[in-house]
Structure formats: structure tokens, C-alpha cells
mmCIF file of C-alpha atoms in Angstrom:
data_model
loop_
_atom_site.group_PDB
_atom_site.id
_atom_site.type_symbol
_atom_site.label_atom_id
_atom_site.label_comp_id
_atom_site.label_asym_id
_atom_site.label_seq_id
_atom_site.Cartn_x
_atom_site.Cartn_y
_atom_site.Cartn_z
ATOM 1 C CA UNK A 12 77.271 76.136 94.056
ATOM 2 C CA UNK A 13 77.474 77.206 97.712
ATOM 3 C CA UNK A 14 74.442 77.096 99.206
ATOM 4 C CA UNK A 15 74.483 78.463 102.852
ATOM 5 C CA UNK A 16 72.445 81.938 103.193
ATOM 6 C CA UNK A 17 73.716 85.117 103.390
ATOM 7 C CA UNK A 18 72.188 87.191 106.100
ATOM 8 C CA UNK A 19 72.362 90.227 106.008
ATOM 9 C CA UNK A 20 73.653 90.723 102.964
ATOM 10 C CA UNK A 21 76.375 93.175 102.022
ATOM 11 C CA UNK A 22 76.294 96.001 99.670
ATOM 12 C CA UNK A 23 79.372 96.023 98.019
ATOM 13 C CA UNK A 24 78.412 98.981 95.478
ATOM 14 C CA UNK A 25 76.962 102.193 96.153
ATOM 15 C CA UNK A 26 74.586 101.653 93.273
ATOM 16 C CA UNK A 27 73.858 97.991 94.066
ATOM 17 C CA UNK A 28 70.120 97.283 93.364
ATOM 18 C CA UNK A 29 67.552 96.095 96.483
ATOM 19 C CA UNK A 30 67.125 92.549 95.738
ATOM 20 C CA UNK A 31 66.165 89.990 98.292
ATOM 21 C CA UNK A 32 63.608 86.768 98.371
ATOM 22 C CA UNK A 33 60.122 88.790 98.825
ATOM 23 C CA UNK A 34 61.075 90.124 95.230
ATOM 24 C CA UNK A 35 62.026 86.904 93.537
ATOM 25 C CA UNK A 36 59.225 84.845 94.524
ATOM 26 C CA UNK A 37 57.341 87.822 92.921
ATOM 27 C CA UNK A 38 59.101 87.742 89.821
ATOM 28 C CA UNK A 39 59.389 83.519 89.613
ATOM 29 C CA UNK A 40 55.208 83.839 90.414
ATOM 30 C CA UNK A 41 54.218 86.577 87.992
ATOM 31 C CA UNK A 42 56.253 85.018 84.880
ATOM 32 C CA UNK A 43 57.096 81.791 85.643
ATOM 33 C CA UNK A 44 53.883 80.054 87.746
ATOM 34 C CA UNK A 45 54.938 76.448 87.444
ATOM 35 C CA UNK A 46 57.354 77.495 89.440
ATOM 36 C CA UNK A 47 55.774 79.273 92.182
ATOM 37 C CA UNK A 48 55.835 77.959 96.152
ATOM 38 C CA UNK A 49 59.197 75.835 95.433
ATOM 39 C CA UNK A 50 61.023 78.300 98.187
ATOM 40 C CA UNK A 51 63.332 81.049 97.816
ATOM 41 C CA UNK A 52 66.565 81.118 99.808
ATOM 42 C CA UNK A 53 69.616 83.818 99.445
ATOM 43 C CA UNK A 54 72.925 81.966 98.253
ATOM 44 C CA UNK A 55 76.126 82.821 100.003
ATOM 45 C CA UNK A 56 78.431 83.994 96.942
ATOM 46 C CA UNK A 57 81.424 86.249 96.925
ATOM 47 C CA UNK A 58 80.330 87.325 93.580
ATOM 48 C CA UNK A 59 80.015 90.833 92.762
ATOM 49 C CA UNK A 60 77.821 90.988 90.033
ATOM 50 C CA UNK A 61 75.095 88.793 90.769
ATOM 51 C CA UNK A 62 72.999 87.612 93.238
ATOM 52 C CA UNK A 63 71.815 83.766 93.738
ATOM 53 C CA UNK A 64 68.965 82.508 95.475
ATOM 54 C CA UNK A 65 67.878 78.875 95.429
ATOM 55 C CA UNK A 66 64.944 77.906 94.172
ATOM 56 C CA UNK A 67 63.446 74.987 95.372
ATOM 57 C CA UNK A 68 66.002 71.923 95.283
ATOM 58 C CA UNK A 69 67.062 72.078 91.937
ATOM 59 C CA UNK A 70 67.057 75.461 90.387
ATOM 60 C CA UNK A 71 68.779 78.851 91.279
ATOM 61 C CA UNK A 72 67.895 82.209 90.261
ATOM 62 C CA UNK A 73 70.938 85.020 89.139
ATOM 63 C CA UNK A 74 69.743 88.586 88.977
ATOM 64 C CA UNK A 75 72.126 91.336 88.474
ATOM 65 C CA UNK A 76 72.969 93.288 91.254
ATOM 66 C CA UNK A 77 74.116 96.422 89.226
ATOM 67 C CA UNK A 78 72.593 98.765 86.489
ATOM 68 C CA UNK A 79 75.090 98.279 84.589
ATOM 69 C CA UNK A 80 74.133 94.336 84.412
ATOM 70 C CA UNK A 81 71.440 93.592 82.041
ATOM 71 C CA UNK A 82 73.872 92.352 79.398
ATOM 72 C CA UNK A 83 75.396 89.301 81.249
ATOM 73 C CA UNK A 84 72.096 87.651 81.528
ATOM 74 C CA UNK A 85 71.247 87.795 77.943
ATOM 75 C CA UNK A 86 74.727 86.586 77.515
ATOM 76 C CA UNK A 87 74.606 83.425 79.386
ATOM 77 C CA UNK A 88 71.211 82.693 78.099
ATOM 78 C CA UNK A 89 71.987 82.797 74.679
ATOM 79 C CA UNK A 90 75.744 81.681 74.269
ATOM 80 C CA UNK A 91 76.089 78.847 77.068
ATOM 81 C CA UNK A 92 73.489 76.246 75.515
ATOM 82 C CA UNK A 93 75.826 76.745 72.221
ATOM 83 C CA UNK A 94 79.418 76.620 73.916
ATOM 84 C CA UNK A 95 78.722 73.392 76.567
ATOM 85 C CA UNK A 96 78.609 70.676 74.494
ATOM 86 C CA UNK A 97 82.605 71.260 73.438
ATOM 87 C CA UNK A 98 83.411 71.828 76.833
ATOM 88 C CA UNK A 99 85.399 69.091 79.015
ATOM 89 C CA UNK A 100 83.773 70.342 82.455
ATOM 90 C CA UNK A 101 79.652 71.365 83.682
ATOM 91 C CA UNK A 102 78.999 74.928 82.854
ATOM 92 C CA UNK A 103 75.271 76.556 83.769
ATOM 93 C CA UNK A 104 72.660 75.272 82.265
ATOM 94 C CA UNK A 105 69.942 78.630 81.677
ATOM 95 C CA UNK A 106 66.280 76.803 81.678
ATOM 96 C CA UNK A 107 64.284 80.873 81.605
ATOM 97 C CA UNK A 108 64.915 84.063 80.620
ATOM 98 C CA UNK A 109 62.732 86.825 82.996
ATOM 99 C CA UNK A 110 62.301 90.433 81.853
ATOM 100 C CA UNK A 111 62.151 93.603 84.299
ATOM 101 C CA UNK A 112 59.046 93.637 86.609
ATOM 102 C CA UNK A 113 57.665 94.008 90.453
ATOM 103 C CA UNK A 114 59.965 96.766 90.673
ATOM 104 C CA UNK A 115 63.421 95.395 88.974
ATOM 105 C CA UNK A 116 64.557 96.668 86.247
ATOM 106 C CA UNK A 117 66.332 94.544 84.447
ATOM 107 C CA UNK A 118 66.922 91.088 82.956
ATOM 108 C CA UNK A 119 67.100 87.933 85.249
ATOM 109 C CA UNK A 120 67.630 84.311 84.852
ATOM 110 C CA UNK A 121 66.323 80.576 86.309
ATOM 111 C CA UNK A 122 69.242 78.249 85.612
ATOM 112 C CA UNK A 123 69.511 74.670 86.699
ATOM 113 C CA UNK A 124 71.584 74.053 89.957
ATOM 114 C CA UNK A 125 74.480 72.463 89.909
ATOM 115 C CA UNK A 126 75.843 70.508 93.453
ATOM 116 C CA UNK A 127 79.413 71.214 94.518
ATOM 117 C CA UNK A 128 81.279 73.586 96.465
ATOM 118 C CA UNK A 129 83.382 76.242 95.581
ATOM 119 C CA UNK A 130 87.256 75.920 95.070
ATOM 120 C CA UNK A 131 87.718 78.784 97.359
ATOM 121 C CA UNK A 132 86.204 76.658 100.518
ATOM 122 C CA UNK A 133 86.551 73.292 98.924
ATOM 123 C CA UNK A 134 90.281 72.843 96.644
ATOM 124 C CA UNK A 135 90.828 70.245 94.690
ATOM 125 C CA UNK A 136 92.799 67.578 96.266
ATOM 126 C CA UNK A 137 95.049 66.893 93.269
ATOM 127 C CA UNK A 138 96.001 70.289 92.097
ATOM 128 C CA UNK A 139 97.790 68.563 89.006
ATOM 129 C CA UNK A 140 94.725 67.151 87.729
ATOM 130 C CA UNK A 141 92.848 70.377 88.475
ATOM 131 C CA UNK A 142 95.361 72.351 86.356
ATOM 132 C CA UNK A 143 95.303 70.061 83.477
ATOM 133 C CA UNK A 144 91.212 70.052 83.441
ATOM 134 C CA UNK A 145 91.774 73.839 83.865
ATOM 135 C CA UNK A 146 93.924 74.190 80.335
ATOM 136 C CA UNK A 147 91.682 71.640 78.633
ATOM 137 C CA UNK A 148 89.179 74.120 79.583
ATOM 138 C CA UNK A 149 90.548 76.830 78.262
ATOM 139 C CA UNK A 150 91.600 75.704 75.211
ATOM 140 C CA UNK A 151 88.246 74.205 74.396
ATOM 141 C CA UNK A 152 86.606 77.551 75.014
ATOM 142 C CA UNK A 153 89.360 79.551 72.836
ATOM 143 C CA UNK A 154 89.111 77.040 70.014
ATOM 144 C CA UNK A 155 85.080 77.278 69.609
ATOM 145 C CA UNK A 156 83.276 79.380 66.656
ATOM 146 C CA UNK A 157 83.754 82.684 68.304
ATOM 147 C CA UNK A 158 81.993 84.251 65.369
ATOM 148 C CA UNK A 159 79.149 87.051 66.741
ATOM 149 C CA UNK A 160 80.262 86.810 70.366
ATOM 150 C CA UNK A 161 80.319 90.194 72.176
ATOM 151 C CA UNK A 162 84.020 91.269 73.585
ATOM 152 C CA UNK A 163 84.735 90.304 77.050
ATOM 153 C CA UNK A 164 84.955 92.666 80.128
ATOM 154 C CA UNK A 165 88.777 91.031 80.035
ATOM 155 C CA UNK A 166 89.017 90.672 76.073
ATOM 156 C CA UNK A 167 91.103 93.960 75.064
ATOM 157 C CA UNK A 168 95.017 95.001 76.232
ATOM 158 C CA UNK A 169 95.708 94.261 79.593
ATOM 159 C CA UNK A 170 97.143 97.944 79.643
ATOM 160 C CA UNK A 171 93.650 99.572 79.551
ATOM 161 C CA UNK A 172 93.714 99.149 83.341
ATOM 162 C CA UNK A 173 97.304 100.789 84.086
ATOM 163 C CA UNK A 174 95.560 104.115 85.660
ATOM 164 C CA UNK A 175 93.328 101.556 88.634
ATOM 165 C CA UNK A 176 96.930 99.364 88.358
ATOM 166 C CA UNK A 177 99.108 102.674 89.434
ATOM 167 C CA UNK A 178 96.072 104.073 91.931
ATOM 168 C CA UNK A 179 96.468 100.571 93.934
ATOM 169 C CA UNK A 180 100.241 100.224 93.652
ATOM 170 C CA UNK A 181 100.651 103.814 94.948
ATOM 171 C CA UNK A 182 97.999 103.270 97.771
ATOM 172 C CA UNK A 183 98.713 99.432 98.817
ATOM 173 C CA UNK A 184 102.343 100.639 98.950
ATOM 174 C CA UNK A 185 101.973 103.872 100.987
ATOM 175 C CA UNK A 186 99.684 101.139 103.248
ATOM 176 C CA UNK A 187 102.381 98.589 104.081
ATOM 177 C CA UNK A 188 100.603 96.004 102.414
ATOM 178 C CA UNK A 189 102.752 95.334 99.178
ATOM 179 C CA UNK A 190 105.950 95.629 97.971
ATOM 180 C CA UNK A 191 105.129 98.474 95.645
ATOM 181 C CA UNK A 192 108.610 97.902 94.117
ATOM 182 C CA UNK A 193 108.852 94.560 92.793
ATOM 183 C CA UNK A 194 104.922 95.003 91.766
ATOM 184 C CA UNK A 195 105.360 98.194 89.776
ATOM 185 C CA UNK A 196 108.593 96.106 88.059
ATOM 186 C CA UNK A 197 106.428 92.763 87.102
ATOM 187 C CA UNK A 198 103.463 95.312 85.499
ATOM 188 C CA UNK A 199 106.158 97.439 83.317
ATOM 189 C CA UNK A 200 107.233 94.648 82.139
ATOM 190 C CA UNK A 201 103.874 93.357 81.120
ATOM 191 C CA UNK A 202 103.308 96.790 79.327
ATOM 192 C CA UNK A 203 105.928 95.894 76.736
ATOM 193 C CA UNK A 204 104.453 92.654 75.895
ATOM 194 C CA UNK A 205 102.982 92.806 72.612
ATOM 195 C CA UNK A 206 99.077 93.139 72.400
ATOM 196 C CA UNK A 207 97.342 89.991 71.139
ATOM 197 C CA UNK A 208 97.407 90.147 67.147
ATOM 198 C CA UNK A 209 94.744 87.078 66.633
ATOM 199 C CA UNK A 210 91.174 86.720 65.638
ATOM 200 C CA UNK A 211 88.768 87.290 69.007
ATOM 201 C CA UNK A 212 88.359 83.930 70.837
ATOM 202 C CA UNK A 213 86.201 83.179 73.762
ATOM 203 C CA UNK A 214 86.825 83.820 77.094
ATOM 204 C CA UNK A 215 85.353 82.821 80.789
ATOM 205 C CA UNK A 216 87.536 86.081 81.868
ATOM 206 C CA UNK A 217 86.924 84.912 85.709
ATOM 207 C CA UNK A 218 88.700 81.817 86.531
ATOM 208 C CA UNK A 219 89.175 82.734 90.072
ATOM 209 C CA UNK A 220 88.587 80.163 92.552
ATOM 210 C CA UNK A 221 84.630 81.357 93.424
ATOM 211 C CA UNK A 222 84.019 80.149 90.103
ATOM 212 C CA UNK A 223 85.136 76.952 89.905
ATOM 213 C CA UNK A 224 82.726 73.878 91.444
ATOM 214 C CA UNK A 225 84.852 70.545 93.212
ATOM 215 C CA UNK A 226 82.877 67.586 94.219
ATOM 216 C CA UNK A 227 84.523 64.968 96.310
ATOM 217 C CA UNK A 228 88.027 66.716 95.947
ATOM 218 C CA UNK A 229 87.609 66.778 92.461
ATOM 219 C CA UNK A 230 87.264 70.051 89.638
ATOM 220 C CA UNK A 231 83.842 69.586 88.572
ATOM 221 C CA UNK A 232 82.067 72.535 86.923
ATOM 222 C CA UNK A 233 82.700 76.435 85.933
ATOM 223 C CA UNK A 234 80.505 78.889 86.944
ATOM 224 C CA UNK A 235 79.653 83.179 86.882
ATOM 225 C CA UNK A 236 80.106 84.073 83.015
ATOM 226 C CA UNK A 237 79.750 87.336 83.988
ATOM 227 C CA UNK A 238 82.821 88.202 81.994
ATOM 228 C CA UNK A 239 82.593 85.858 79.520
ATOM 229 C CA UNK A 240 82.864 86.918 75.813
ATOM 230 C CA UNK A 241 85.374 87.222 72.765
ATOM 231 C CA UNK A 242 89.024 89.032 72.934
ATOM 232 C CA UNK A 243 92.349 87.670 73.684
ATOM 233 C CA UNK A 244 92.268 84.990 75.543
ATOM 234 C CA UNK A 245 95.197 85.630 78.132
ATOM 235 C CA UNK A 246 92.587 86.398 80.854
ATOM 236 C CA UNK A 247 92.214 82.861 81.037
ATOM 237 C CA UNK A 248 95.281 81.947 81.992
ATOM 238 C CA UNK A 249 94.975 83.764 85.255
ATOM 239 C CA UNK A 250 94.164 80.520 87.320
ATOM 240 C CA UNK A 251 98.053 80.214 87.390
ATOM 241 C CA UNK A 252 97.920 82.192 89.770
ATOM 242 C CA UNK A 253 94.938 82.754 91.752
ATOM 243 C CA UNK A 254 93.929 79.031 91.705
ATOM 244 C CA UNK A 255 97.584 76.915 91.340
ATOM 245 C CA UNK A 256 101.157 77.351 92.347
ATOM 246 C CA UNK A 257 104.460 77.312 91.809
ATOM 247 C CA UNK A 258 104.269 73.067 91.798
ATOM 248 C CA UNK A 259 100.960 72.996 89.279
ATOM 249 C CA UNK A 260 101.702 75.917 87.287
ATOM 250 C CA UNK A 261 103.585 74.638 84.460
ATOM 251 C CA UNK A 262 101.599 72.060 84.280
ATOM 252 C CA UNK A 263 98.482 74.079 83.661
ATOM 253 C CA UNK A 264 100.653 76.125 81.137
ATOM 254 C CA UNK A 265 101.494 73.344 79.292
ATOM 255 C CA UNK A 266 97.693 72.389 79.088
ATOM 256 C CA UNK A 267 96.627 75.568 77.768
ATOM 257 C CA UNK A 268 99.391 75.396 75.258
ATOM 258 C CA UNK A 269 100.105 79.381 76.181
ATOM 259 C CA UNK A 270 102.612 80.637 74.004
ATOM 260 C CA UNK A 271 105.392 83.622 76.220
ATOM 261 C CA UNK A 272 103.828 86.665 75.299
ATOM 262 C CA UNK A 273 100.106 85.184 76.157
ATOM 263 C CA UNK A 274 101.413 83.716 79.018
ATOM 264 C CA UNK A 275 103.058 87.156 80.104
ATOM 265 C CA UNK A 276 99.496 89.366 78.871
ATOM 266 C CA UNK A 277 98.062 86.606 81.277
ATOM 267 C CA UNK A 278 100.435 87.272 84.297
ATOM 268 C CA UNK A 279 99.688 90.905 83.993
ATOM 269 C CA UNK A 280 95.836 89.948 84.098
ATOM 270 C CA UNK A 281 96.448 87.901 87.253
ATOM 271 C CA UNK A 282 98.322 90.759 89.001
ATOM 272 C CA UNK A 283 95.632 93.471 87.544
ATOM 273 C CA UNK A 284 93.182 91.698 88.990
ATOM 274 C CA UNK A 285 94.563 91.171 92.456
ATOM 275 C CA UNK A 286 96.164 94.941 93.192
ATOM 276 C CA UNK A 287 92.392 96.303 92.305
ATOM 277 C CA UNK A 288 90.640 93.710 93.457
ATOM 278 C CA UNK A 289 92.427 94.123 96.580
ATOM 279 C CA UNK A 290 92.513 98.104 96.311
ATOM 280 C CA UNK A 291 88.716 97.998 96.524
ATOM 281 C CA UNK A 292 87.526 95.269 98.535
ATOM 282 C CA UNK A 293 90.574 95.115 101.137
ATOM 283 C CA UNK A 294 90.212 96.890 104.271
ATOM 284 C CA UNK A 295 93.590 98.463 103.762
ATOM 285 C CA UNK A 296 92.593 100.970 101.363
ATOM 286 C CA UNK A 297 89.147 99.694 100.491
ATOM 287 C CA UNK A 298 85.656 99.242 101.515
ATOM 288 C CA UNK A 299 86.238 96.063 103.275
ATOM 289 C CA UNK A 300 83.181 94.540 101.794
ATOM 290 C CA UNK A 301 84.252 91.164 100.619
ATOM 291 C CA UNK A 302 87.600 89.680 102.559
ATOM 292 C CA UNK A 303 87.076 86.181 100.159
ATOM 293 C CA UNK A 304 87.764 88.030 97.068
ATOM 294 C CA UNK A 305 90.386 90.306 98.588
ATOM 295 C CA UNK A 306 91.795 86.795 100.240
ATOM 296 C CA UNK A 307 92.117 85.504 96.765
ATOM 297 C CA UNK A 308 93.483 88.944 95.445
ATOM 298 C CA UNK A 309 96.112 89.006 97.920
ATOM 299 C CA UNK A 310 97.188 85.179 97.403
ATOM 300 C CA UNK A 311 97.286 86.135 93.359
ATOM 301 C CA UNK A 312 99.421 88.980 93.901
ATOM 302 C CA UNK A 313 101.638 87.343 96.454
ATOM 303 C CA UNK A 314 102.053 84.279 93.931
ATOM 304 C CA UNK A 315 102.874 86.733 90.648
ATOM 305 C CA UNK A 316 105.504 88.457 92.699
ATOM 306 C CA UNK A 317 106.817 85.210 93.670
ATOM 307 C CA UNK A 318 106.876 83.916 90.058
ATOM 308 C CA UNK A 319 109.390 86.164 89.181
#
């Protein structure tokens, strides 16, 4: 996980939650006392959800940032220990759950730490091997009992987002910044693809590059379940295009064992995610509060539009 500290930090949310190292060392020393004095330090993280704080040399604390984030916690705590034993790479390992207290309201996690650096600052050096880790990945995750899991964030019709989809096509387009054309042409297309008809399966829902850990070049660990939960899996195929290329991207396909109208649900996923990621975090048309996600949005869309 990155590790450098974040100072000051950025609200990225007008109902983002005051949460900073005075109030974790109270929570770590009111419920958790062994734990006390190891140090608290802020994590860098582009994550929007969460925030990380070291704790001591080998654990990190994850507290929601929003209201609306109590669930993802629980989540994680429960479902992770189950899942990472049939997975082929390092996923978080949740030691304690905390409850609300000194003032926070809501659910918050100790988790081990894991080394490595994110694939946004660190990519792997053999983007081949990445994207066939990658689809092992994913089809490990879809193919485990996905019987009680809660639905993902990114687990129903890819079409439920059309209204944010049109708001940043219209928008980005009016900007300058995108080719509102070709975009609005590669999403109406997704919108005939036919909605996933299978049982839920799991999904990470979040395979951007901030989420995946590399260690001496090589793809190491996934991180942030924040979406993570049961649906269609095509969310998971996004990496095709906000982590690999034109060169890797068949490759990773062919891992995944995507069949064309997954693969196409997964595309639209990929390009959903970069027009509103971009839409709201840009500083075209948004609030300019986080230019390594809208980096990676930007790169997504541009690589969907090239994919033609």
C-alpha cells in the first residue's frame, strides 16, 4: 500500500466525515489497547471511500470517509477471510472490527499491511503476466460460493448509470475534452447488449490501477473492496482498459474466459466509469479534487474509444 502522508488532506465530498490521526489513536486506544502508542500516520490514497492511516509498522487502519459507508467495513471483515484462500493473488487480511466511538459514527477496521506500491505509481513491468494474473483473478473470485453475498455497488445493468453517462458526455463534450461523438456511439451500443442472465457471482467491482499492489515490477496483491459483492461479473473486466492495452488486452480476455456480451457489459463499465469519474473529479467540469483518479479515468476512456 502507498505509504507517504497526505498533508493536508482533501475533501473530495461535501459530506466527507472529519477524520484525521488525533481520532484514530483514540479509537485504536479506547477499543483496541494492545495496540495503543504503535504511531498513527495518514496514508496517501486516491481512494474515495476510505481513509488509511498506518499503524505502527505492520498494520493499517480503513475508516469510511462517508455516511453512507458503514457497510463496506462489515463487508470486508466478514467475506475476505472466506474468499482468500481460493484466490491466486494477496487480498487484505482484517485482524479487528471497531464500532462507532470518540465522535465517529460508524464502523472501522485494523487490517494487516501489506508492502508494495500501487500500479498507478509503480506498473508492472510485464504487462502480459499482469493481465493473465489479472483474469486468473477474476475468474477465481466469480467461480467462489457466492451464496449470501450482498450485491455489488457494480453488480446490476451497466445501464442504471445512463442518466450520470449522458450528464458527462453532454458536459465533457461542450468542454473540449472528449469526443462526445464516438463516446455517445460506443455506450448505445453497450445499451443493447443483453443484461447478464446468470446466478450472482462475486465481484472486486474496482480493478482500477489504485487497487492493485506490484512489488519488484511484479502484480502482487488486490486491495479497496469497497465495491466488492455479488452481481454480474462484467465490472471485472474493466482492467482492460484502465490497467492494460491494446498489446495485453486479449490476453487478459482470454484469461478471464469473458464470453462477447460480458466482455461488451464490461467495456461499457470501463467507459461508465471513466466519463463520471472524470465528470466529477476532473477540473474540466468537476471539482478537481483527485487528478490520479481522473488521470486513470481519462486513460480508460481514451483506451475504450480507441478499442473500437
Amino acid at each position: 500500500m502507498p505509504s507517504s502522508p497526505e498533508s493536508p488532506p482533501v475533501r473530495m465530498h461535501a459530506d466527507e466525515l472529519d477524520i484525521d490521526e488525533a481520532l484514530v489513536e483514540r479509537l485504536v486506544a479506547e477499543q483496541f489497547p494492545r495496540w495503543a502508542g504503535l504511531g498513527v500516520r495518514r496514508v496517501a490514497s486516491a481512494g474515495t471511500d476510505n481513509a488509511m492511516f498506518r499503524l505502527g509498522p505492520d498494520l493499517v487502519v480503513r475508516l469510511p470517509r462517508l455516511p453512507g459507508g458503514a457497510r463496506q467495513v462489515g463487508t470486508e471483515h466478514h467475506w475476505l477471510p472466506r474468499l482468500a484462500p481460493h484466490l491466486p493473488l494477496t487480498v487484505p487480511a482484517p485482524l479487528a472490527l471497531g464500532r462507532p466511538g470518540a465522535g465517529y459514527g460508524l464502523p472501522w477496521a485494523v487490517y494487516a499491511w501489506l508492502d508494495g506500491t500501487d500500479a498507478f505509481d509503480a506498473p508492472p513491468a510485464d504487462l502480459a503476466a499482469a493481465a493473465r494474473e489479472l483474469g486468473r483473478f477474476v475468474v477465481a473470485l466469480r467461480s467462489a460460493d457466492a451464496s449470501g453475498g450482498p450485491p455489488s455497488y457494480r453488480g446490476g445493468p451497466v445501464s442504471l448509470g445512463d442518466a450520470d453517462v449522458r450528464a458527462a458526455l453532454r458536459d465533457l463534450g461542450a468542454a473540449g475534452a472528449l469526443d462526445a461523438r464516438a463516446a455517445t456511439e460506443v455506450w448505445e451500443d453497450v445499451l443493447r447488449v443483453p443484461d447478464w442472465g446468470g446466478a450472482p457471482a462475486w465481484l472486486h467491482g474496482d480493478l482500477l490501477p489504485g487497487n492493485l499492489l506490484t512489488s519488484a515490477g511484479r502484480l502482487t496483491a488486490v486491495i479497496d473492496f469497497g465495491c466488492f459483492g455479488t452481481g454480474d461479473p462484467a465490472a471485472d473486466l474493466m482492467p482492460a482498459w484502465t490497467v492494460l492495452g491494446a498489446g495485453t488486452r486479449e490476453v487478459f480476455r482470454a484469461a478471464a474466459g469473458a464470453d462477447d456480451a460480458t466482455w461488451e457489459r464490461g467495456r461499457g463499465w470501463a467507459l461508465r466509469f471513466g466519463l463520471t469519474a472524470e465528470h466529477y473529479y476532473g477540473d474540466v467540469c468537476g471539482n478537481g479534487t483527485n487528478p490520479v483518479l481522473a488521470a486513470v479515468a481519462r486513460r480508460t476512456v481514451a483506451e475504450v474509444l480507441a478499442d473500437r
